[in-house]
Coordinates of C-alpha atoms in Angstrom, one line a residue:
M1360 CA 13.4 -4.5 -13.0
W1361 CA 16.9 -3.1 -12.3
V1362 CA 18.4 -1.1 -9.5
I1363 CA 21.1 1.7 -9.3
E1364 CA 22.7 2.5 -6.0
L1365 CA 24.0 6.0 -5.5
K1366 CA 26.4 6.8 -2.7
K1367 CA 25.8 9.8 -0.5
S1368 CA 29.2 11.2 -1.6
F1369 CA 27.6 12.5 -4.8
L1370 CA 26.5 15.9 -3.5
N1371 CA 27.2 17.6 -6.8
K1372 CA 24.1 17.3 -8.9
S1373 CA 25.8 17.2 -12.3
A1374 CA 28.3 14.6 -11.1
L1375 CA 25.4 12.5 -9.8
I1376 CA 23.5 12.6 -13.1
D1377 CA 26.7 11.6 -14.9
Q1378 CA 27.0 8.6 -12.6
I1379 CA 23.4 7.6 -13.2
E1380 CA 23.8 7.8 -16.9
K1381 CA 26.9 5.6 -16.8
Q1382 CA 25.1 2.9 -14.8
A1383 CA 21.7 3.1 -16.5
K1384 CA 20.8 0.6 -19.2
V1385 CA 20.3 2.1 -22.7
G1386 CA 16.7 2.8 -23.6
Y1387 CA 15.4 3.2 -20.1
W1388 CA 14.8 6.2 -18.0
V1389 CA 16.0 6.6 -14.5
L1390 CA 14.7 8.5 -11.5
Q1391 CA 17.0 11.1 -9.9
L1392 CA 16.4 10.9 -6.2
A1393 CA 19.4 12.7 -4.8
T1394 CA 19.5 16.5 -4.2
E1395 CA 22.4 18.8 -3.8
T1396 CA 22.3 18.4 0.0
T1397 CA 22.3 15.3 2.1
I1398 CA 18.8 14.6 3.5
W1399 CA 19.2 11.2 5.3
S1400 CA 21.8 10.3 7.8
E1401 CA 22.8 7.0 6.4
G1402 CA 22.4 4.6 3.5
T1403 CA 22.5 4.9 -0.2
Y1404 CA 20.1 6.1 -2.8
R1405 CA 18.7 3.4 -5.1
I1406 CA 16.9 4.1 -8.4
Y1407 CA 14.6 1.6 -10.0
G1408 CA 14.3 1.2 -13.8
I1409 CA 12.2 -1.4 -15.5
D1410 CA 13.5 -4.5 -17.2
P1411 CA 10.6 -7.0 -17.7
G1412 CA 13.0 -9.9 -18.2
K1413 CA 14.5 -9.6 -14.7
P1414 CA 11.9 -9.6 -11.9
S1415 CA 13.1 -7.5 -8.9
P1416 CA 13.4 -9.3 -5.5
S1417 CA 11.7 -6.3 -4.0
K1418 CA 8.6 -6.6 -6.1
T1419 CA 6.6 -8.3 -3.3
E1420 CA 7.6 -5.5 -0.9
Y1421 CA 6.4 -3.0 -3.4
F1422 CA 3.0 -4.6 -3.6
Q1423 CA 2.8 -4.8 0.1
L1424 CA 3.6 -1.1 0.4
V1425 CA 0.9 -0.1 -2.2
H1426 CA -1.9 -2.5 -1.2
P1427 CA -1.1 -4.4 2.0
D1428 CA -4.5 -6.0 2.3
D1429 CA -4.4 -8.3 -0.7
V1430 CA -0.9 -9.0 -1.8
E1431 CA -1.6 -11.9 -4.2
Y1432 CA -4.4 -10.1 -6.1
D1433 CA -2.4 -6.8 -6.3
Q1434 CA 0.7 -8.6 -7.3
R1435 CA -1.2 -9.9 -10.4
L1436 CA -2.7 -6.5 -11.0
H1437 CA 0.7 -4.8 -10.9
E1438 CA 2.1 -7.4 -13.2
H1439 CA -0.5 -6.3 -15.7
M1440 CA 0.7 -2.7 -15.2
L1441 CA 4.3 -3.6 -15.8
E1442 CA 3.5 -5.7 -18.9
A1443 CA 1.4 -2.8 -20.4
F1444 CA 3.9 0.0 -20.0
P1445 CA 7.1 -0.9 -18.0
E1446 CA 8.7 2.5 -18.6
G1447 CA 5.8 4.2 -16.9
Q1448 CA 6.1 2.4 -13.5
I1449 CA 8.9 3.5 -11.1
M1450 CA 9.8 3.1 -7.5
A1451 CA 12.1 5.0 -5.1
E1452 CA 14.2 3.2 -2.5
I1453 CA 16.5 4.4 0.2
G1454 CA 18.7 2.2 2.3
G1455 CA 16.8 -0.9 1.2
K1456 CA 13.4 0.5 2.0
I1457 CA 10.8 1.5 -0.7
V1458 CA 9.8 5.1 0.0
G1459 CA 7.7 6.0 -3.0
Y1460 CA 6.3 5.0 -6.4
A1461 CA 4.6 6.5 -9.4
T1462 CA 2.5 4.8 -12.1
S1463 CA 1.5 6.1 -15.5
I1464 CA 0.3 5.1 -18.9
I1465 CA -0.2 6.7 -22.4
V1466 CA -3.7 7.2 -23.5
Q1467 CA -5.8 9.0 -26.0
L1468 CA -8.5 11.1 -24.4
D1469 CA -11.0 13.5 -25.9
D1470 CA -11.4 17.1 -24.8
E1471 CA -14.1 16.2 -22.3
T1472 CA -11.5 14.9 -19.9
Q1473 CA -13.6 15.7 -16.8
Y1474 CA -16.2 13.1 -17.7
Y1475 CA -13.9 10.1 -17.7
T1476 CA -13.7 7.8 -14.7
Y1477 CA -10.6 6.1 -13.3
N1478 CA -11.8 2.7 -14.3
E1479 CA -12.4 3.9 -17.9
I1480 CA -9.0 5.4 -18.2
T1481 CA -7.0 2.6 -16.6
G1482 CA -9.1 -0.4 -17.6
S1483 CA -10.2 -0.9 -14.0
G1484 CA -6.6 -0.6 -12.8
T1485 CA -5.1 -3.1 -15.2
F1486 CA -3.6 -0.5 -17.6
S1487 CA -5.1 -2.4 -20.5
T1488 CA -6.0 1.0 -22.0
H1489 CA -2.3 1.9 -22.6
D1490 CA -2.0 3.2 -26.1
P1491 CA 1.5 3.9 -27.5
S1492 CA 0.0 6.1 -30.2
G1493 CA -1.9 8.2 -27.7
D1494 CA -1.0 11.9 -27.0
T1495 CA -1.6 12.1 -23.2
L1496 CA 0.5 10.8 -20.3
Y1497 CA -2.0 9.8 -17.6
G1498 CA -0.5 9.9 -14.1
A1499 CA -2.5 7.0 -12.5
D1500 CA -1.0 7.0 -9.0
I1501 CA 1.8 8.5 -7.0
A1502 CA 2.7 8.2 -3.3
V1503 CA 5.5 8.8 -0.9
H1504 CA 5.9 7.0 2.5
P1505 CA 4.7 9.3 5.3
D1506 CA 8.0 9.1 7.1
Y1507 CA 9.9 10.4 4.0
R1508 CA 7.6 13.2 2.9
G1509 CA 8.9 16.8 2.7
H1510 CA 12.3 15.7 1.3
G1511 CA 11.6 16.2 -2.4
I1512 CA 10.9 12.6 -3.4
A1513 CA 7.5 13.5 -5.0
G1514 CA 9.3 16.3 -7.0
K1515 CA 11.8 13.8 -8.4
L1516 CA 9.0 11.4 -9.3
Y1517 CA 7.3 14.3 -11.2
V1518 CA 10.6 15.1 -12.9
Y1519 CA 10.7 11.5 -14.2
R1520 CA 7.1 11.9 -15.5
R1521 CA 8.0 15.1 -17.3
K1522 CA 10.9 13.5 -19.0
L1523 CA 8.7 10.6 -20.0
M1524 CA 6.2 13.1 -21.5
K1525 CA 8.9 14.8 -23.5
R1526 CA 10.6 11.6 -24.6
Y1527 CA 7.4 10.3 -26.2
N1528 CA 6.5 13.7 -27.6
L1529 CA 3.2 13.7 -25.7
R1530 CA 0.9 16.7 -25.9
R1531 CA 0.2 16.9 -22.1
M1532 CA 0.2 15.1 -18.8
V1533 CA -3.1 14.6 -17.0
A1534 CA -3.9 13.5 -13.5
Y1535 CA -6.7 13.5 -11.0
G1536 CA -5.5 14.6 -7.6
R1537 CA -6.8 13.9 -4.1
L1538 CA -7.7 16.7 -1.7
P1539 CA -6.9 15.1 1.7
G1540 CA -6.8 18.5 3.5
Y1541 CA -10.3 19.4 2.5
Q1542 CA -11.8 17.1 5.3
H1543 CA -10.9 19.9 7.8
Y1544 CA -12.8 22.6 5.8
A1545 CA -15.8 20.6 4.4
G1546 CA -19.0 22.5 5.0
K1547 CA -17.2 25.7 5.9
I1548 CA -16.1 26.4 2.4
T1549 CA -16.8 24.7 -0.9
A1550 CA -14.2 22.4 -2.5
D1551 CA -13.7 25.0 -5.3
E1552 CA -13.0 27.7 -2.7
Y1553 CA -10.6 25.4 -0.9
V1554 CA -8.7 24.7 -4.1
N1555 CA -8.5 28.4 -4.9
R1556 CA -7.0 29.1 -1.4
V1557 CA -4.4 26.4 -1.9
Q1558 CA -3.5 27.8 -5.3
S1559 CA -3.1 31.3 -3.8
G1560 CA -0.9 29.9 -1.0
E1561 CA -3.3 30.7 1.8
L1562 CA -3.8 27.0 2.6
K1563 CA -1.6 23.9 2.0
D1564 CA -2.9 20.6 0.9
P1565 CA -0.6 17.5 1.1
A1566 CA -1.5 16.4 -2.4
L1567 CA -2.5 19.5 -4.3
T1568 CA 0.4 21.6 -3.1
A1569 CA 2.8 19.0 -4.4
H1570 CA 1.0 18.9 -7.7
L1571 CA 1.1 22.7 -8.1
K1572 CA 4.9 22.7 -7.3
A1573 CA 5.4 20.0 -10.0
G1574 CA 3.8 22.4 -12.5
Y1575 CA 0.3 21.0 -12.9
L1576 CA -2.6 23.4 -13.6
V1577 CA -6.0 22.8 -12.0
K1578 CA -8.6 22.5 -14.7
R1579 CA -11.6 21.6 -12.6
V1580 CA -12.8 20.3 -9.3
L1581 CA -14.7 17.0 -9.6
Y1582 CA -17.0 15.1 -7.3
K1583 CA -17.0 11.3 -7.0
F1584 CA -14.4 10.6 -9.7
F1585 CA -13.1 8.1 -7.2
R1586 CA -14.0 7.3 -3.6
D1587 CA -11.8 8.9 -1.0
D1588 CA -13.2 9.6 2.4
F1589 CA -10.2 11.9 3.4
S1590 CA -11.0 14.1 0.4
M1591 CA -14.7 14.0 1.0
N1592 CA -14.9 12.3 -2.5
Y1593 CA -13.6 15.4 -4.2
C1594 CA -10.6 15.6 -6.5
T1595 CA -8.9 18.0 -9.0
L1596 CA -8.5 17.5 -12.7
L1597 CA -4.9 18.5 -13.3
E1598 CA -3.1 19.1 -16.6
M1599 CA 0.5 19.9 -17.5
P1600 CA 1.0 20.9 -21.1
N1601 CA 4.2 19.9 -22.9
P1602 CA 5.9 23.1 -24.2
D1603 CA 8.0 21.0 -26.6
F1604 CA 5.1 19.1 -28.1
S1605 CA 5.3 18.8 -31.9
A1606 CA 2.0 17.9 -33.4
T1607 CA 3.5 17.4 -36.9
K1608 CA 5.9 14.8 -35.7
R1609 CA 3.3 12.8 -33.8
R1610 CA 1.0 10.7 -35.9
I1611 CA -2.1 9.8 -34.0
A1612 CA -3.1 6.3 -34.9
A1613 CA -5.9 5.6 -32.4
S1614 CA -9.2 7.2 -31.5
P1615 CA -10.0 8.4 -28.0
I1616 CA -11.1 5.9 -25.3
Q1617 CA -14.8 5.3 -25.9
R1618 CA -16.8 5.6 -22.8
P1619 CA -19.4 2.9 -22.6
V1620 CA -22.9 4.1 -23.5
R1621 CA -24.9 3.1 -20.5
K1622 CA -28.5 3.0 -21.5
F1623 CA -31.3 0.5 -20.9
R1624 CA -34.9 0.4 -21.8
V1625 CA -37.7 -0.1 -19.3
C1626 CA -41.3 -1.3 -19.7
V1627 CA -43.5 0.0 -16.9
A1628 CA -46.8 -1.8 -16.4
Q1629 CA -50.1 -0.1 -15.6
Y1630 CA -52.0 -3.1 -14.4
H1631 CA -55.8 -3.2 -14.6
L1632 CA -57.3 -5.0 -11.6
R1633 CA -60.4 -6.9 -12.8
R1634 CA -62.3 -9.9 -11.6
I1635 CA -60.8 -13.3 -12.5
D1636 CA -61.9 -16.8 -11.7
T1637 CA -58.7 -18.8 -12.0
W1638 CA -54.9 -18.6 -11.6
E1639 CA -54.6 -19.3 -15.4
E1640 CA -56.4 -16.0 -16.1
F1641 CA -53.9 -14.2 -13.8
E1642 CA -51.0 -15.8 -15.6
N1643 CA -52.3 -14.9 -19.0
T1644 CA -52.3 -11.2 -18.0
I1645 CA -48.7 -11.5 -16.8
E1646 CA -47.9 -13.0 -20.2
F1647 CA -49.3 -10.0 -21.9
F1648 CA -47.0 -7.6 -20.1
V1649 CA -43.9 -9.8 -20.5
D1650 CA -44.5 -10.3 -24.2
T1651 CA -45.0 -6.6 -24.7
A1652 CA -41.7 -5.8 -22.9
A1653 CA -39.9 -8.5 -25.0
T1654 CA -41.5 -7.2 -28.2
Y1655 CA -40.1 -3.7 -27.6
H1656 CA -36.7 -5.1 -26.6
C1657 CA -36.9 -3.9 -23.0
H1658 CA -34.2 -4.8 -20.5
F1659 CA -36.5 -4.3 -17.4
L1660 CA -40.2 -4.9 -16.9
V1661 CA -41.7 -3.3 -13.8
M1662 CA -45.0 -4.5 -12.2
P1663 CA -47.0 -2.7 -9.5
E1664 CA -47.3 -3.2 -5.8
L1665 CA -49.5 -6.1 -4.7
F1666 CA -51.0 -6.5 -8.1
T1667 CA -51.4 -10.1 -7.1
A1668 CA -54.3 -9.0 -4.9
Q1669 CA -56.3 -9.6 -8.1
L1670 CA -56.3 -13.2 -6.9
F1671 CA -58.5 -12.1 -4.0
S1672 CA -61.4 -12.4 -6.5
T1673 CA -60.8 -16.2 -6.8
F1674 CA -61.1 -16.7 -3.1
P1675 CA -64.5 -17.4 -1.3
R1676 CA -66.4 -14.2 -0.7
D1677 CA -66.9 -14.8 3.0
W1678 CA -63.2 -14.7 3.7
D1679 CA -62.0 -11.6 5.6
D1680 CA -59.1 -9.5 4.5
R1681 CA -56.5 -11.1 6.7
R1682 CA -57.4 -14.6 5.6
S1683 CA -57.1 -13.5 2.0
V1684 CA -53.6 -12.1 2.6
E1685 CA -52.6 -15.3 4.4
E1686 CA -53.7 -17.3 1.4
L1687 CA -51.9 -15.0 -1.0
A1688 CA -48.8 -15.5 1.0
N1689 CA -49.3 -19.3 0.6
M1690 CA -49.1 -18.7 -3.1
A1691 CA -45.6 -17.1 -3.0
D1692 CA -43.7 -20.0 -4.4
R1693 CA -46.1 -20.2 -7.4
Y1694 CA -45.8 -16.4 -8.0
Q1695 CA -42.0 -16.6 -7.8
E1696 CA -41.7 -19.5 -10.2
V1697 CA -43.9 -17.8 -12.8
F1698 CA -41.7 -14.7 -13.0
R1699 CA -38.5 -16.6 -12.6
Q1700 CA -39.4 -18.6 -15.7
K1701 CA -40.5 -15.6 -17.7
A1702 CA -37.2 -13.7 -16.8
M1703 CA -35.2 -16.7 -18.0
Q1704 CA -37.2 -17.3 -21.1
H1705 CA -36.9 -13.7 -22.3
G1706 CA -33.5 -12.7 -20.9
M1707 CA -35.1 -9.9 -19.0
Y1708 CA -34.9 -8.3 -15.6
I1709 CA -38.4 -8.3 -14.1
I1710 CA -39.3 -6.3 -11.0
G1711 CA -42.4 -8.4 -10.1
G1712 CA -44.1 -5.7 -8.1
S1713 CA -44.6 -6.9 -4.5
H1714 CA -46.2 -9.9 -2.9
P1715 CA -47.0 -10.9 0.7
I1716 CA -44.3 -13.2 2.1
R1717 CA -44.4 -15.1 5.3
R1718 CA -41.3 -15.2 7.5
N1719 CA -41.2 -16.5 11.1
G1720 CA -45.0 -16.4 11.3
K1721 CA -45.2 -12.8 10.1
I1722 CA -46.4 -11.3 6.8
Y1723 CA -44.2 -8.8 4.9
N1724 CA -44.8 -6.8 1.8
V1725 CA -41.8 -7.8 -0.4
A1726 CA -40.7 -6.6 -3.8
H1727 CA -39.0 -9.1 -6.0
L1728 CA -36.3 -8.8 -8.7
F1729 CA -36.0 -11.7 -11.1
S1730 CA -32.8 -12.0 -13.2
P1731 CA -32.3 -13.6 -16.6
A1732 CA -30.1 -16.2 -14.9
G1733 CA -33.1 -17.4 -12.8
N1734 CA -32.1 -15.8 -9.6
I1735 CA -34.5 -14.0 -7.2
Y1736 CA -33.6 -10.9 -5.1
T1737 CA -35.9 -9.2 -2.7
Q1738 CA -36.5 -5.8 -1.0
D1739 CA -38.9 -5.5 2.0
K1740 CA -41.3 -2.6 2.2
L1741 CA -39.9 -0.7 5.2
H1742 CA -42.7 1.7 6.0
I1743 CA -46.2 0.3 6.5
T1744 CA -49.3 2.4 6.2
P1745 CA -51.9 2.2 9.0
F1746 CA -54.3 0.4 6.7
E1747 CA -51.8 -2.3 5.9
R1748 CA -51.1 -2.8 9.6
R1749 CA -54.7 -2.8 10.7
V1750 CA -56.5 -4.6 7.9
W1751 CA -53.9 -7.0 6.5
G1752 CA -51.5 -7.4 9.4
I1753 CA -48.4 -6.6 7.4
E1754 CA -45.2 -5.9 9.4
P1755 CA -42.5 -3.4 8.6
G1756 CA -39.6 -5.0 6.7
E1757 CA -35.9 -4.9 7.2
G1758 CA -32.8 -4.0 5.2
L1759 CA -31.7 -1.6 2.5
R1760 CA -30.4 -3.1 -0.7
V1761 CA -28.8 -1.7 -3.8
F1762 CA -28.8 -4.1 -6.7
D1763 CA -25.7 -4.0 -8.8
T1764 CA -26.9 -5.2 -12.2
P1765 CA -24.7 -5.3 -15.4
L1766 CA -26.8 -2.4 -16.7
G1767 CA -26.5 -0.2 -13.6
R1768 CA -27.1 0.1 -9.9
I1769 CA -30.8 0.1 -9.0
A1770 CA -32.9 0.1 -5.9
I1771 CA -36.6 -0.6 -5.1
Q1772 CA -38.8 1.4 -2.8
V1773 CA -42.3 0.2 -2.4
C1774 CA -45.0 2.9 -2.5
Y1775 CA -45.0 4.6 0.9
D1776 CA -41.2 4.1 1.2
I1777 CA -40.6 6.8 -1.4
E1778 CA -42.1 9.4 0.9
F1779 CA -39.1 9.1 3.2
P1780 CA -36.3 11.2 1.6
E1781 CA -33.6 9.9 3.9
V1782 CA -33.9 6.4 2.5
T1783 CA -33.6 7.5 -1.1
R1784 CA -30.6 9.7 -0.2
L1785 CA -28.9 6.7 1.5
L1786 CA -29.5 4.5 -1.5
T1787 CA -28.2 7.2 -3.8
L1788 CA -25.0 7.6 -1.8
A1789 CA -24.6 3.8 -2.0
G1790 CA -24.6 4.1 -5.8
S1791 CA -28.2 3.9 -7.0
E1792 CA -29.0 5.5 -10.3
V1793 CA -32.5 4.3 -10.7
I1794 CA -35.2 3.8 -8.1
F1795 CA -38.1 1.6 -9.0
V1796 CA -41.3 2.3 -7.1
P1797 CA -44.1 -0.3 -7.4
F1798 CA -47.2 1.4 -5.9
S1799 CA -50.9 0.9 -5.3
T1800 CA -53.2 3.8 -4.4
D1801 CA -56.9 3.9 -4.2
E1802 CA -57.7 7.5 -5.2
K1803 CA -56.1 10.7 -6.5
K1804 CA -54.9 12.2 -3.3
S1805 CA -53.1 9.0 -2.4
Y1806 CA -51.6 8.8 -5.9
F1807 CA -50.3 12.4 -6.0
R1808 CA -48.8 12.0 -2.6
V1809 CA -46.6 9.2 -4.0
R1810 CA -46.1 11.0 -7.3
Y1811 CA -45.0 14.3 -5.9
A1812 CA -42.7 12.6 -3.4
A1813 CA -41.2 10.4 -6.1
H1814 CA -40.5 13.4 -8.3
A1815 CA -38.9 15.3 -5.4
R1816 CA -36.6 12.3 -4.9
A1817 CA -35.6 12.4 -8.6
V1818 CA -34.7 16.1 -8.3
E1819 CA -33.0 15.9 -4.9
N1820 CA -30.7 13.0 -5.9
Y1821 CA -30.3 13.3 -9.7
L1822 CA -31.7 9.9 -10.5
Y1823 CA -34.5 8.3 -12.4
V1824 CA -37.6 7.2 -10.5
I1825 CA -39.9 4.7 -12.1
L1826 CA -43.6 4.5 -10.9
A1827 CA -45.7 1.4 -11.7
G1828 CA -49.2 1.3 -10.4
N1829 CA -52.6 -0.5 -10.4
V1830 CA -55.8 0.8 -11.9
G1831 CA -59.4 -0.6 -12.1
N1832 CA -61.5 -2.1 -9.4
L1833 CA -62.4 -5.4 -7.7
P1834 CA -66.1 -4.9 -6.7
T1835 CA -66.2 -8.1 -4.7
V1836 CA -63.1 -7.4 -2.7
R1837 CA -63.7 -5.0 0.2
S1838 CA -60.1 -4.0 0.7
Y1839 CA -59.4 -3.4 -3.0
L1840 CA -62.6 -1.8 -4.2
I1841 CA -61.1 1.0 -6.3
N1842 CA -57.7 2.0 -7.6
Y1843 CA -56.2 5.1 -9.2
G1844 CA -52.9 5.2 -10.9
Q1845 CA -50.7 6.7 -13.6
S1846 CA -47.4 4.9 -14.3
A1847 CA -44.5 7.2 -15.1
V1848 CA -40.8 7.7 -15.7
L1849 CA -39.6 10.7 -13.7
T1850 CA -36.3 12.5 -14.2
P1851 CA -34.3 15.4 -12.5
S1852 CA -35.2 18.9 -13.6
D1853 CA -32.5 20.5 -15.8
F1854 CA -31.6 21.3 -19.4
S1855 CA -30.5 17.7 -20.2
F1856 CA -33.9 16.3 -19.2
P1857 CA -37.5 16.8 -20.4
L1858 CA -39.0 20.2 -19.5
H1859 CA -41.3 18.9 -16.8
G1860 CA -39.0 16.1 -15.6
I1861 CA -41.3 13.5 -17.1
Q1862 CA -39.7 11.2 -19.6
G1863 CA -42.8 9.1 -20.1
E1864 CA -46.2 8.6 -18.5
A1865 CA -49.3 6.6 -19.2
E1866 CA -52.9 7.8 -19.6
P1867 CA -54.5 7.4 -16.1
N1868 CA -56.7 4.6 -15.2
V1869 CA -56.3 2.4 -18.3
E1870 CA -54.4 -0.8 -18.8
T1871 CA -51.2 0.0 -20.8
V1872 CA -47.4 0.3 -20.5
V1873 CA -44.8 3.1 -20.6
I1874 CA -41.7 2.3 -22.5
S1875 CA -38.7 4.6 -22.0
E1876 CA -34.9 4.6 -22.4
L1877 CA -32.7 5.6 -19.4
D1878 CA -29.4 7.2 -20.2
L1879 CA -27.1 6.6 -17.2
S1880 CA -24.0 8.0 -18.9
S1881 CA -25.7 11.4 -19.3
L1882 CA -27.1 11.1 -15.7
A1883 CA -23.6 10.6 -14.3
Q1884 CA -22.3 13.7 -16.2
Q1885 CA -25.2 15.8 -15.1
R1886 CA -24.6 15.0 -11.4
D1887 CA -21.4 16.9 -11.8
T1888 CA -22.1 19.6 -14.4
A1889 CA -25.8 20.5 -14.2
S1890 CA -27.2 23.9 -13.2
V1891 CA -27.5 22.7 -9.6
R1892 CA -25.7 19.8 -7.9
P1893 CA -27.6 18.6 -4.8
L1894 CA -25.1 15.8 -4.1
Y1895 CA -22.2 18.1 -4.6
D1896 CA -23.4 21.1 -2.5
R1897 CA -24.5 19.4 0.7
R1898 CA -23.7 21.3 3.9
L1899 CA -21.9 18.6 5.8
D1900 CA -21.1 21.1 8.6
L1901 CA -24.8 21.5 9.3
F1902 CA -26.2 18.0 9.0
E1903 CA -25.2 14.4 8.7
L1904 CA -27.0 11.3 7.3
R1905 CA -25.8 7.9 8.4
A1906 CA -27.5 4.5 8.0
K1907 CA -27.8 2.6 11.3
Q1908 CA -27.6 -0.6 9.4
K1909 CA -25.3 -1.6 6.6
I1910 CA -26.7 -1.0 3.1
D1911 CA -26.2 -4.2 1.2
V1912 CA -24.9 -3.9 -2.3
V1913 CA -26.1 -7.1 -4.0
R1914 CA -24.5 -8.3 -7.1
V1915 CA -27.2 -9.4 -9.5
E1916 CA -26.3 -12.4 -11.7

């Protein structure tokens, strides 16, 4: 990285440019920081160009300015950026102090630009997606130190980018801009209305106003392209066409960045509770569902709530309900080991319904997630029905968890929990795309209470909700005499989803499975572009939803 120092005496713009060109190395672009009038009272102007063979002594300071919390990690990250496309990374320095920077890469994007994510375009910030044969300059990041804003630095950074675009004969320049000023208007006007007012000059936004002055055009307002609390997670899709672009001179040698197709297949059990005499019979039934899921190449198998209550029929008939639940809790290790082995054997994620777990002398109804690596993750049932409290002595659980699997972020809400919309919304805002609902209901009214609530959660939050339930009866078990259920895969209600918002469902009250594929890529697009956007159009000026306890995002391995 090399440096040019410009004395303040160069107040004539053309003379200044001549001096820059004399000092600049051949083949590299420079940034013009000086204007026709003096802005600062002392010091010189320094312009950074890129020379990979000569590391700059100010590189560490640059990293500290950009990401002060983790210098070592970010230094390595920015080294990746410099190696990928050194000409696209520039810094501005005044009097020995770094006051601004801009980063960019060349990529090939398709026409559906609004559907890309930052990580897709930038290779999770490493710039590994840089493609010299692409036709789009992507402005990844730009910033000016707060103490030096309003002096035209950002404009000069944009000038450099425009020159870069023309030098490489790129069709356009694309960026996604923050809206930090929107936090003062959220709830009063929509993000689109705010952008329109900034464009008309009625309002000013620290970021968007600078983009508009630079010549960008607003193509679209996006939600959750990246996380930014100051912008209320909104941003603008910006585009600047290159008026000098020559399509005939540019040979496109690479295809657009391919978005990962995020799909996975689920097998949803509808479990028939019937009398058994031994643990081996119970395990054989589990084997049937696991083998079925494996035969149909499913990534997830979902079992119902407390289906292990089938083991009640192996206990002495004179035991009361609480004693039976206590004994079932004593079998937790055996239950966990069976599913752990099955998950490892078949390379499958298994949501093993729920099972009573004893902690500190109390019994909890706990859902389990078993991973192909042999790890076990749990989610307590949070809301306990009067029957569970009174008859079985089950206590309300603790904690909200989102499970970050390689296939997508999921969460588990056990039966009654899905009837509390606040919980599902919190899990959605924490990143959940699929909610698995193991349930157990005795008759139709109970079932439809869960079913209608679950479908409402799918519509409200634009996510998939998976219901897995018990059917059949246990004539000798007083607390599990009858069961009614219909396992189902529920979706939001819009053009991209099935007409009735049901992607698959079983015939009621028979032992079977539902097998369905969930398209998370389409789901993510629909959250932003569907006929209605419940996550986008919330009235934050009228209400607020906050978790009183931290929602744990658990990495599943």
